[in-house]
XYZ file of C-alpha atoms in Angstrom:
592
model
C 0.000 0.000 0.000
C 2.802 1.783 0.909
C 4.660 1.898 -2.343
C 1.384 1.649 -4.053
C 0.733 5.495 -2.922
C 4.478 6.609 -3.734
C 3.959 5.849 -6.875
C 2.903 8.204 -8.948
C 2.006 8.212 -13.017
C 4.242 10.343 -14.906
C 5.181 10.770 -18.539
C 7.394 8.345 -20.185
C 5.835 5.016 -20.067
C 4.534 2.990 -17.535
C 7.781 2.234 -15.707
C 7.394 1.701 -12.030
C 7.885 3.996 -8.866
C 7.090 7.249 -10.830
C 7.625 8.764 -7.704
C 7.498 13.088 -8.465
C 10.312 15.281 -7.161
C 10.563 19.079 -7.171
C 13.877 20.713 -8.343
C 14.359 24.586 -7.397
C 17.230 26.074 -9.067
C 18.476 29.786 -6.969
C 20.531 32.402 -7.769
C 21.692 35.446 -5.289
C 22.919 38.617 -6.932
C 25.862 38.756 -4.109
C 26.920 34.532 -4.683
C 28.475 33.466 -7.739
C 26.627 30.336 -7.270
C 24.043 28.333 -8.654
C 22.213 26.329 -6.224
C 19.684 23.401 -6.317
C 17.029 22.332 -3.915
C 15.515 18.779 -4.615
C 13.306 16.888 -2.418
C 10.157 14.410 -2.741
C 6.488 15.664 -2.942
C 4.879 14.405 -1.014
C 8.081 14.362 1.714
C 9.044 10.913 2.731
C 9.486 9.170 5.944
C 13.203 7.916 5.568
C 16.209 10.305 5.075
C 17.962 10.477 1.992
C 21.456 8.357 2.527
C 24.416 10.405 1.295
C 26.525 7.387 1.176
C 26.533 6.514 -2.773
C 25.060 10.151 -3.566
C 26.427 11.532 -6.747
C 26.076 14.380 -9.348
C 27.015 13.932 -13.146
C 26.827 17.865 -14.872
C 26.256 17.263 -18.779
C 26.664 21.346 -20.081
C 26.069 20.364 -23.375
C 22.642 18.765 -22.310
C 22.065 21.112 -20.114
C 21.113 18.110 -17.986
C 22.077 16.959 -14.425
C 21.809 13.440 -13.625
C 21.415 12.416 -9.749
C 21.639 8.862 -8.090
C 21.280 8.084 -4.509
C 19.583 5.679 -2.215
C 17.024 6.314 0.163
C 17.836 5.318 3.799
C 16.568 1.811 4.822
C 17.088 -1.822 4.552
C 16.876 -3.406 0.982
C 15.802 0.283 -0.742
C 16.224 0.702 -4.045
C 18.457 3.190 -5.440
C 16.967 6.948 -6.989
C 17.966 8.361 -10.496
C 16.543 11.705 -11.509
C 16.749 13.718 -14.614
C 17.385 17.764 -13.712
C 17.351 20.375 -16.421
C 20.155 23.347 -15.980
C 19.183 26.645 -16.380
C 21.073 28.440 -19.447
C 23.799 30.270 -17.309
C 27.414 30.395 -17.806
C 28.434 27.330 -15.572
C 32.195 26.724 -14.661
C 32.895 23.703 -16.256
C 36.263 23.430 -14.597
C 34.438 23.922 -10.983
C 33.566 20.367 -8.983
C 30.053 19.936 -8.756
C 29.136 20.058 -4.755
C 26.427 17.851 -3.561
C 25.131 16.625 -0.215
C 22.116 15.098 1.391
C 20.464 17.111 3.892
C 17.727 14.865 5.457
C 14.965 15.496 3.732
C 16.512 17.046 0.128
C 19.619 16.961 -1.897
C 21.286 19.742 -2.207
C 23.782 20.551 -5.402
C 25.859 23.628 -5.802
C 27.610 24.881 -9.415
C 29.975 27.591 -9.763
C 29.056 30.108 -11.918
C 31.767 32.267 -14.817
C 29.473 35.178 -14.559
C 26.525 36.884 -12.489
C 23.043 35.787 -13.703
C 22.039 39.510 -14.890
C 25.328 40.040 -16.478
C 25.011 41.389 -20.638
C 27.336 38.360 -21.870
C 24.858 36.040 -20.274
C 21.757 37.287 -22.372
C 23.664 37.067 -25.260
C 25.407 33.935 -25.040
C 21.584 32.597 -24.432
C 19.011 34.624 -26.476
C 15.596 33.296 -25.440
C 13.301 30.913 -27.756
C 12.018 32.041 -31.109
C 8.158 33.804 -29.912
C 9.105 34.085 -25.912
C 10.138 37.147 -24.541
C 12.145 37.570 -21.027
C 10.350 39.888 -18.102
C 10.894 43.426 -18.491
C 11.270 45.422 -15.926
C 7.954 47.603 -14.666
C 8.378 51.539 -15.819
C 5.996 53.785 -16.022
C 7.636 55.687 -19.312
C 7.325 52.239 -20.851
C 3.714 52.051 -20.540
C 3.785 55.627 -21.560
C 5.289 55.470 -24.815
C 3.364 51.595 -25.438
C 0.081 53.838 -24.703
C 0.713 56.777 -26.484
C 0.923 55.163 -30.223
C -2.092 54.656 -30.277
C -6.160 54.503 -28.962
C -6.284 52.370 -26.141
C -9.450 50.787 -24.066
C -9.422 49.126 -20.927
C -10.364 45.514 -20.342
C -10.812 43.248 -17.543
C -8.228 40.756 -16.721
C -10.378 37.744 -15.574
C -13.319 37.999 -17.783
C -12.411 40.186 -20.977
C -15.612 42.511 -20.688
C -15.027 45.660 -21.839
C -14.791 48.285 -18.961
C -14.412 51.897 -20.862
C -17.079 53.055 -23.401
C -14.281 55.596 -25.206
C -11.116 55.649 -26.042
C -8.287 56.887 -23.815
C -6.879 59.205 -25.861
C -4.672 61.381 -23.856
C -2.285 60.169 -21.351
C -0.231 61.493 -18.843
C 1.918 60.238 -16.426
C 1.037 60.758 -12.452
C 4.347 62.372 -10.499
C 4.224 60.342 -7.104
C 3.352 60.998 -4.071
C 6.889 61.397 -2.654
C 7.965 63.194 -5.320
C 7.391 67.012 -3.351
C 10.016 65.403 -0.517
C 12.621 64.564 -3.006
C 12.359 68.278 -4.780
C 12.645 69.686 -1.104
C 15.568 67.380 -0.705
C 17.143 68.501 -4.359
C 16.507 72.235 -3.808
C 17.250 72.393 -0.340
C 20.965 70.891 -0.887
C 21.620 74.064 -3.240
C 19.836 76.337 -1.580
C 17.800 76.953 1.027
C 15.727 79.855 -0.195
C 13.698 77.271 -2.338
C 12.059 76.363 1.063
C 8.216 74.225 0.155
C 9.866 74.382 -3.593
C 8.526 70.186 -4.044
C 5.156 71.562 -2.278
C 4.204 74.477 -4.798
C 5.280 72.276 -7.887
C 2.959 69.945 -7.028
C 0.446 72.221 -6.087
C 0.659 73.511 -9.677
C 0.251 69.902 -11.173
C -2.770 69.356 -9.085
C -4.400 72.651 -10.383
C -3.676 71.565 -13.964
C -4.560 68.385 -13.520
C -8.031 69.493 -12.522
C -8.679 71.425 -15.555
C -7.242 68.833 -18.074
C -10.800 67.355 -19.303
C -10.445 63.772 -20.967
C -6.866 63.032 -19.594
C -5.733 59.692 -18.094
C -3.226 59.703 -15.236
C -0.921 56.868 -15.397
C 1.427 55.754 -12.497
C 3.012 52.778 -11.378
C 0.454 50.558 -9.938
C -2.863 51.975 -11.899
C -4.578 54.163 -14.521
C -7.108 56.926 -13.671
C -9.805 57.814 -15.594
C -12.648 59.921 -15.497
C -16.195 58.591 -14.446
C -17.192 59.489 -17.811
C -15.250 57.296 -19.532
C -16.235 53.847 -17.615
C -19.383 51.486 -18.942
C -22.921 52.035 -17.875
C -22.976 49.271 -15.435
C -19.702 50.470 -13.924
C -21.364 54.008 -13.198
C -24.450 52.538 -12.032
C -22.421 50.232 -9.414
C -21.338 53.344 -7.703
C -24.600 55.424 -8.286
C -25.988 51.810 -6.400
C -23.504 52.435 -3.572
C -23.701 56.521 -3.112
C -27.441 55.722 -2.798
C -27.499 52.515 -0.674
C -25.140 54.572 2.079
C -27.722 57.480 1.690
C -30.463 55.266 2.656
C -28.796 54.046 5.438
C -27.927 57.474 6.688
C -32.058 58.539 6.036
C -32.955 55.620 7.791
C -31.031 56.813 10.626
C -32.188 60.243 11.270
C -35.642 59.121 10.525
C -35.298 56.472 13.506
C -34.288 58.938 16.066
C -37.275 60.936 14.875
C -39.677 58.294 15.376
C -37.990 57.425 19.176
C -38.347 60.928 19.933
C -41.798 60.758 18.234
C -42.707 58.348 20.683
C -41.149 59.947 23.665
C -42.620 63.222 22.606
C -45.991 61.172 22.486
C -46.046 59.040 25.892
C -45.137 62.979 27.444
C -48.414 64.415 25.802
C -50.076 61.765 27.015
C -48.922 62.149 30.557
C -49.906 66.022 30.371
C -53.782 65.387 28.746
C -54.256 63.050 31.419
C -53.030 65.808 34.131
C -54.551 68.976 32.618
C -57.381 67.087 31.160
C -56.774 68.185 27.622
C -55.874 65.673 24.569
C -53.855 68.407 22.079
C -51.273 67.100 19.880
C -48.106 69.275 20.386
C -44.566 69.434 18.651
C -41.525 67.806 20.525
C -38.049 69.320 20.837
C -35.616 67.108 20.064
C -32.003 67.580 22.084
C -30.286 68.792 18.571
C -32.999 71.192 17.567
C -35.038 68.939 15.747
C -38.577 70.077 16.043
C -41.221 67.826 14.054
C -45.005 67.843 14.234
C -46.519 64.076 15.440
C -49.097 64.223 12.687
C -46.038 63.904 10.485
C -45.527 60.844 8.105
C -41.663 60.099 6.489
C -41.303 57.155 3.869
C -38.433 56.255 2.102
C -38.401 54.268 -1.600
C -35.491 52.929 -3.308
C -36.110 51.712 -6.853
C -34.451 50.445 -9.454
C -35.062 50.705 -13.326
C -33.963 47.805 -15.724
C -31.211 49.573 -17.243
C -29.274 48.981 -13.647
C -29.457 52.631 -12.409
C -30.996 53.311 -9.069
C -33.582 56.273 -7.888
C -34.602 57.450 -4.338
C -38.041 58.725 -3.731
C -37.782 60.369 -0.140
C -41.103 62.151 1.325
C -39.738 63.888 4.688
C -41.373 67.088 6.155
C -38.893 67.752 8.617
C -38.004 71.144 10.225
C -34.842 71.201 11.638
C -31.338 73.116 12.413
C -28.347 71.507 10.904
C -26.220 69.760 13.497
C -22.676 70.942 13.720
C -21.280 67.490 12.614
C -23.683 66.032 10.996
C -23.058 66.669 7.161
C -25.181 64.258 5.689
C -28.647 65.469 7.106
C -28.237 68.582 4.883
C -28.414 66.317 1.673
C -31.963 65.190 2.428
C -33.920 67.927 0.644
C -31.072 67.230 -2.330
C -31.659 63.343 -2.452
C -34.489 62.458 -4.240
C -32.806 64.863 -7.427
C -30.566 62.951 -9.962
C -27.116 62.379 -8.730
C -24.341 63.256 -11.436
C -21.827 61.099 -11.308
C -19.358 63.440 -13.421
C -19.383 66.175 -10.249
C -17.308 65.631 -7.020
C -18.441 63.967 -3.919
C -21.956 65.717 -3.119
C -20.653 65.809 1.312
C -17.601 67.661 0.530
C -19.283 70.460 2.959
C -18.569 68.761 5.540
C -14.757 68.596 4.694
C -14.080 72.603 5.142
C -10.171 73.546 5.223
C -8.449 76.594 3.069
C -6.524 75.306 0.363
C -2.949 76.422 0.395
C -1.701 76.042 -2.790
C -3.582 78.219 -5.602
C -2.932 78.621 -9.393
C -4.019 80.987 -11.837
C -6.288 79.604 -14.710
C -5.086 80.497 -18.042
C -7.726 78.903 -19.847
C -10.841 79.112 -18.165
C -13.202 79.237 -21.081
C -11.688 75.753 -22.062
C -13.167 73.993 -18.620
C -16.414 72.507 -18.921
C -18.716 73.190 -15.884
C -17.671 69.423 -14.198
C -14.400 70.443 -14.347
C -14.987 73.684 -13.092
C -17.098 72.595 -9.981
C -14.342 70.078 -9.673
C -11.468 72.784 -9.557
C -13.656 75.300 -7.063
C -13.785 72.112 -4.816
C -10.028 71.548 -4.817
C -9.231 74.995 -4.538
C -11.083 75.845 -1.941
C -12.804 72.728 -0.017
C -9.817 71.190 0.866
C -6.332 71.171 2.513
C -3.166 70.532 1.016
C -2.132 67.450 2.166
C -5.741 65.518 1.779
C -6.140 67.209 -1.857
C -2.717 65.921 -2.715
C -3.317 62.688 -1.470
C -6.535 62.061 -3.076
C -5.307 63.512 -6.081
C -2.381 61.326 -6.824
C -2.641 58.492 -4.316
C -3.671 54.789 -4.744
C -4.916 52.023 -2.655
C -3.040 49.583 -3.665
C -0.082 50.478 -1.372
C -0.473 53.658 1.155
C 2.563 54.422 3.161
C 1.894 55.440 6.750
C 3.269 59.259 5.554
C 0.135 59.077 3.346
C -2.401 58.021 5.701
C -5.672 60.195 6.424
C -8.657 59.450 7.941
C -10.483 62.647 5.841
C -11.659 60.106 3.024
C -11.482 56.348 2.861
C -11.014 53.536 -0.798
C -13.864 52.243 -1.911
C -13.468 48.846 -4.097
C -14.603 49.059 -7.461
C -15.126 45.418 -9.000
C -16.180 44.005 -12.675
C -19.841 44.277 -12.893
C -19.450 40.962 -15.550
C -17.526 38.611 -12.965
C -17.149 40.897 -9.853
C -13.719 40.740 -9.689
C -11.160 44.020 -8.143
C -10.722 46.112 -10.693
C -9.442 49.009 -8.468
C -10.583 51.531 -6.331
C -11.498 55.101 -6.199
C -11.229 57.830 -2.902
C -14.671 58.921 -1.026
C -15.423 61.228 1.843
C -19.027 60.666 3.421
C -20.777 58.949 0.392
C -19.133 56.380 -2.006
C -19.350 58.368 -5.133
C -15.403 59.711 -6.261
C -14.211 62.045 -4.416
C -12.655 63.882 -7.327
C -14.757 61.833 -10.349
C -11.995 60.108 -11.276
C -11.435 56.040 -10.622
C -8.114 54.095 -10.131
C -8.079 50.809 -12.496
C -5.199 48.693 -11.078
C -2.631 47.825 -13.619
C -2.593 43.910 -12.473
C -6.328 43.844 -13.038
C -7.349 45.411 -16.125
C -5.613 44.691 -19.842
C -5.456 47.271 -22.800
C -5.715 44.747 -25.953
C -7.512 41.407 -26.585
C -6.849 38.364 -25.873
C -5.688 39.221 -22.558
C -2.234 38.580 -21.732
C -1.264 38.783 -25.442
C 1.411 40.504 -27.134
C -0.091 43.541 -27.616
C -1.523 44.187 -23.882
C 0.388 46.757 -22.610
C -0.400 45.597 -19.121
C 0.226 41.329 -19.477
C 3.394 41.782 -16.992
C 1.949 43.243 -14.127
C 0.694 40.520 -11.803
C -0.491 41.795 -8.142
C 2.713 40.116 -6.752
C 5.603 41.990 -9.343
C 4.009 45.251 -8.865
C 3.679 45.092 -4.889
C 7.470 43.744 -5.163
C 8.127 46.506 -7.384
C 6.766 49.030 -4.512
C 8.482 46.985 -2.105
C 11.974 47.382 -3.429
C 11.567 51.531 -4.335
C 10.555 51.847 -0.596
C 13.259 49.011 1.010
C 15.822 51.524 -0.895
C 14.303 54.790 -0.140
C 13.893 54.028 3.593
C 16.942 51.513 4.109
C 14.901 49.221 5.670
C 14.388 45.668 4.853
C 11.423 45.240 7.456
C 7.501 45.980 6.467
C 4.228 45.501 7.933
C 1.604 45.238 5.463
C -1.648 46.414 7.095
C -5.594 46.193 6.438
C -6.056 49.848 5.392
C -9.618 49.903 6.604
C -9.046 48.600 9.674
C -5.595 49.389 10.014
C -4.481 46.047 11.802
C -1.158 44.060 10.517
C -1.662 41.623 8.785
C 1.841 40.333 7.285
C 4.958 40.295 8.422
C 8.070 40.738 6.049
C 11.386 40.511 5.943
C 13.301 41.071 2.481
C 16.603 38.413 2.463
C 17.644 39.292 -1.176
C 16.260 41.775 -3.470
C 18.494 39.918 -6.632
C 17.475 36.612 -6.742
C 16.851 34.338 -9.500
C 14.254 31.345 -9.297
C 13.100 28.205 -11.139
C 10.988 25.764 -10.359
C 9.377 22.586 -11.744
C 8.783 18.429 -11.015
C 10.726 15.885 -12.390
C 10.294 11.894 -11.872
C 12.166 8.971 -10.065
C 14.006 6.505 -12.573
C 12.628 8.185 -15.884
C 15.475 7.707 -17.844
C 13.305 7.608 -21.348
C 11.601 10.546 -20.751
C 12.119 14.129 -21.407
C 13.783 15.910 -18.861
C 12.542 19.663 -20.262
C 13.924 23.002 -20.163
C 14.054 25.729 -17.418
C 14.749 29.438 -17.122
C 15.626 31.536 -14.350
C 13.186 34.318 -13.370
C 14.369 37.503 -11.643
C 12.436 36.854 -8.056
C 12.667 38.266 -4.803
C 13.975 35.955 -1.372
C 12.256 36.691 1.879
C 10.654 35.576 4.922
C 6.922 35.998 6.179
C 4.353 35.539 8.577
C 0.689 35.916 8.388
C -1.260 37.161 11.175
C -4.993 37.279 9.994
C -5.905 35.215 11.938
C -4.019 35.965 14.980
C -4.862 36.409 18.786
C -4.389 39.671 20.429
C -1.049 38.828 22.037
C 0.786 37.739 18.684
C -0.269 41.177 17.186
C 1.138 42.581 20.625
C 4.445 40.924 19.723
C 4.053 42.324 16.073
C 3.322 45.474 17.084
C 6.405 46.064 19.370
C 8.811 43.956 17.116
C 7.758 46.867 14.355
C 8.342 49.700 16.938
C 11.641 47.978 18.283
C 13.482 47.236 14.155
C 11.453 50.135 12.445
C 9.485 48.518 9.920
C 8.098 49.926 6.819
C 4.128 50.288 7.240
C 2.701 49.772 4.524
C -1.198 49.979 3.843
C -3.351 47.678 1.446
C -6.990 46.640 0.748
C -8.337 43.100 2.542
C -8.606 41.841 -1.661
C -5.030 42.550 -2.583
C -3.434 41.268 1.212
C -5.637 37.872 0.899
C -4.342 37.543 -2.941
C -0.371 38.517 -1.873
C -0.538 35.991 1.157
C -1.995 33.340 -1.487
C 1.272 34.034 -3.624
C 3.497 33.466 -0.428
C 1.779 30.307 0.610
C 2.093 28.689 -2.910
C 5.872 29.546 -3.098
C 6.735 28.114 -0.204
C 6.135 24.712 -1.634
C 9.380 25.471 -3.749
C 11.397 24.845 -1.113
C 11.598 21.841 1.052
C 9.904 21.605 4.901
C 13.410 21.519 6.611
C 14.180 24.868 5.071
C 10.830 26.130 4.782
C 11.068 28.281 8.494
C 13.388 31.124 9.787
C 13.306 32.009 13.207
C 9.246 31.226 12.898
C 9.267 32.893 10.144
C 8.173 31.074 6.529
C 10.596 31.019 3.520
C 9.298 32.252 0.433
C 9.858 34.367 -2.724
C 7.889 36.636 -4.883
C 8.611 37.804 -8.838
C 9.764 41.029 -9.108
């Protein structure tokens, strides 16, 4: 039974013990080394003997045969077929293998660095395959810029824009005032706020640039004009559901003081002997008749678009902090989509940073009502960060509790598609949505050759991020947090930011079969843990270990955390369970 479930059916015939192993070449920027991890999947119960272990390197082949026997009485002895990656391998070199309990480990000494020029040209890649290119923003630009380009999604293909984007430009980021400061404060310190007032600028122009797409490094962001019906009507669903919720409110603590107001009537006719209906006075001013009626109707047409009928008759002065009781005489009109978030009353600062409009006949009344708003509605820091932030990663510089993400998914297959910022309803803050980059595709078939967007996966552009901030910040530590709730949720710990991995199965004693090919893809080395579903104490520990080494905080929706930590779990199975843990901490990787 035993052997019966080791074995395992593999290309190549029907030879027995097709037992699968899994090979895991990896190469460090800083080791001129090529290493191999191979151990048994599933792991087996007796230790690999390293008595009559040995390694035969065939360059020419690019093949490496193993042999071994497995510890035990009467075992049979282990060949396996191991494709080399195309590197420049020392020939001259001994080839250094060992058995390490539960995997064999072989090391090869390597003529040059993986990323070296001579070794792309001495091995050019397949006829129709392409290496990873690096993720750049000014690549994207100029791919974008030849031409008209929509926007699909990623998992289903639906189309998600009803135009065209026809004019790009390309989003500064959100650090970029600190590094101005930085530049023009090393030459001179007269240029004091100099990063500040430059973006200040692109933020008014920005504003007043009708029909342009911002581009940065993790999304695109468009204008609610340019996104499908259904897409508008998801949001116009969502302003209006949190708007009945907030009516439904307010129209409760009218009816409890309705009733209080009543029993106290009550009381009085049967003292004075009189039955009169009187107003109540509620403790915020709120003074409403108890012949009054309130009703509330949500409906929705078949097109997908969603209307309010509200009949109030309520007298009242507008609490101080209440912002959203004001919009009650406003709610049962149509709600325009293309304007700014209809509670930004309640969001009152002076705007610090003001521009001159040179073209004011050339703004349409949107963009107008969208400029007054940003000029004049809001602060500094919270317009900048709504402006040119994203939820996909916030750093804890960025953070504000003035507006929060909202998710915006596929109305075909309701996957993420991105997000967009909101302060006290969920309609955009500044009509404009972010469509994440490793969501949405510019070309069909998704993923082809012509898709601007086929190499950015959720994990290369959160490694991406990862890296610019592990350099800025010297720090090799992060905490990735829910940004809604604001609790940590992964732990991190970067081991190499130059690392090469492969991966892939090959079979016990198939010695007719094809042994394959295998490449080396740039990937990052580091250690994790996941705390979502953690007690109080382990975030306790969390907490103080990221106060005692520093850590990076970094900020991310529930969606994107769950889909990273997915990534991390599967490649830890490239790696094998004896070297799988550091200091509690799990081994993994991530492709950068």
């Amino acid at each position: 039974m035993a052997s019966a479930a080791a074995a395992v059916s593999a290309p190549g015939g029907d030879h027995p013990r097709r037992r699968e192993w899994r090979y895991t070449w990896e190469a460090l920027g800083h080791l001129p080394l090529l290493r191999l991890y191979l151990f048994p999947r599933p792991a087996l119960p007796a230790a690999i003997h390293s008595g009559g272990l040995r390694a035969d390197l065939r360059l020419e082949d690019s093949l490496l045969l193993i042999s071994f026997f497995l510890a035990g009485k009467g075992a049979a002895p282990v060949a396996l077929r191991v494709p080399v990656p195309r590197v420049l391998v020392d020939p001259a070199a001994p080839v250094e293998c060992r058995a390490a309990g539960d995997h064999v480990e072989v090391r090869l000494a390597l003529v040059l660095p993986v990323d070296h020029p001579v070794v792309a040209a001495a091995f050019p890649p397949p006829l129709g395959a392409s290496p990873p290119k690096p993720l750049a923003v000014r690549d994207d630009m100029k791919n974008l810029s030849a031409g008209e380009a929509h926007l699909y999604c990623k998992n289903c293909s639906v189309r998600l824009t009803k135009q065209p984007l026809r004019k790009i430009m390309e989003m500064p980021s959100v650090n970029w005032e600190d590094v101005a400061d930085n530049w023009f404060g090393g030459c001179c310190t007269s240029f004091g706020g100099a990063g500040e007032k430059l973006v200040a600028q692109f933020i008014n122009a920005y504003g007043r640039l009708e029909g342009t797409s911002l581009l940065d490094t993790t999304a695109v962001t468009i204008e609610t004009d340019y996104l499908e019906a259904d897409l508008v009507a998801q949001m116009t669903c969502s302003a209006l559901g949190s708007d009945v919720v907030a009516v439904e409110e307010v129209i409760s603590d009218v009816s409890i003081g309705k009733d209080h107001a009543t029993e106290n009537s009550e009381e009085q006719a049967n003292i004075t002997g009189t039955h009169a209906q009187a107003p109540f006075i509620l403790e915020e001013g709120l003074s409403v008749s108890s012949s009054e009626t309130n009703g509330i109707t949500p409906q929705t047409d078949q097109s997908g678009t969603c209307e309010m009928e509200i009949d109030i008759d309520v007298n009242c002065e507008k609490p101080k902090n209440d912002c959203c009781i004001e919009k009650l005489e406003e709610s049962n009109k149509e709600i325009n989509l293309s304007l700014v978030d209809p509670c930004h009353r309640c969001c009152v600062s002076e705007y610090s940073g003001k521009a001159e409009d040179n073209n004011p006949s050339h703004m349409s009344s949107g963009n107008q009502k969208k400029q007054t708003v940003l000029e004049t509605k809001r602060d500094y820091k919270l317009t900048k960060t709504i402006s040119l932030g994203s939820s996909f990663i916030v750093k804890a510089s960025n953070l504000m509790n003035d507006f929060e993400w909202v998710e915006l998914l596929c109305g075909q297959c309701s996957s993420p598609l991105g997000s967009y910022p909101s302060q006290c309803s969920l309609v955009p803050a500044d009509g404009r949505v972010r469509l994440f980059k490793c969501y949405t595709s510019t070309e069909l078939p998704v993923m082809g050759p012509r898709d601007v967007f086929r190499g950015h996966t959720l994990e290369r552009v959160f490694v991406n991020l990862l890296l610019e901030v592990a350099e800025d910040e010297i720090s090799f530590r992060t905490v990735v947090r829910d940004l809604k709730s604001r609790r940590p949720i992964l732990q991190l710990v970067l081991l190499s930011s130059k690392a090469w991995l492969s991966s892939g199965c090959c079979y016990e004693n198939d010695t007719d079969g094809s042994h394959g090919t295998t490449d080396l893809q740039p990937s990052v080395k580091l250690v994790y843990s996941d705390y979502s579903n953690a007690s109080e104490a382990d975030l306790r520990i969390v907490e103080e270990w990221s106060s005692k080494y520093r850590a990076e905080e970094l900020y991310m929706m529930k969606r994107q955390i769950d889909e990273l930590t997915e990534c991390l779990s599967s490649a830890m199975e490239n790696y094998p369970v004896s070297c799988s843990c550091l200091e509690g901490m799990h081994l993994s990787s991530l492709m950068r």
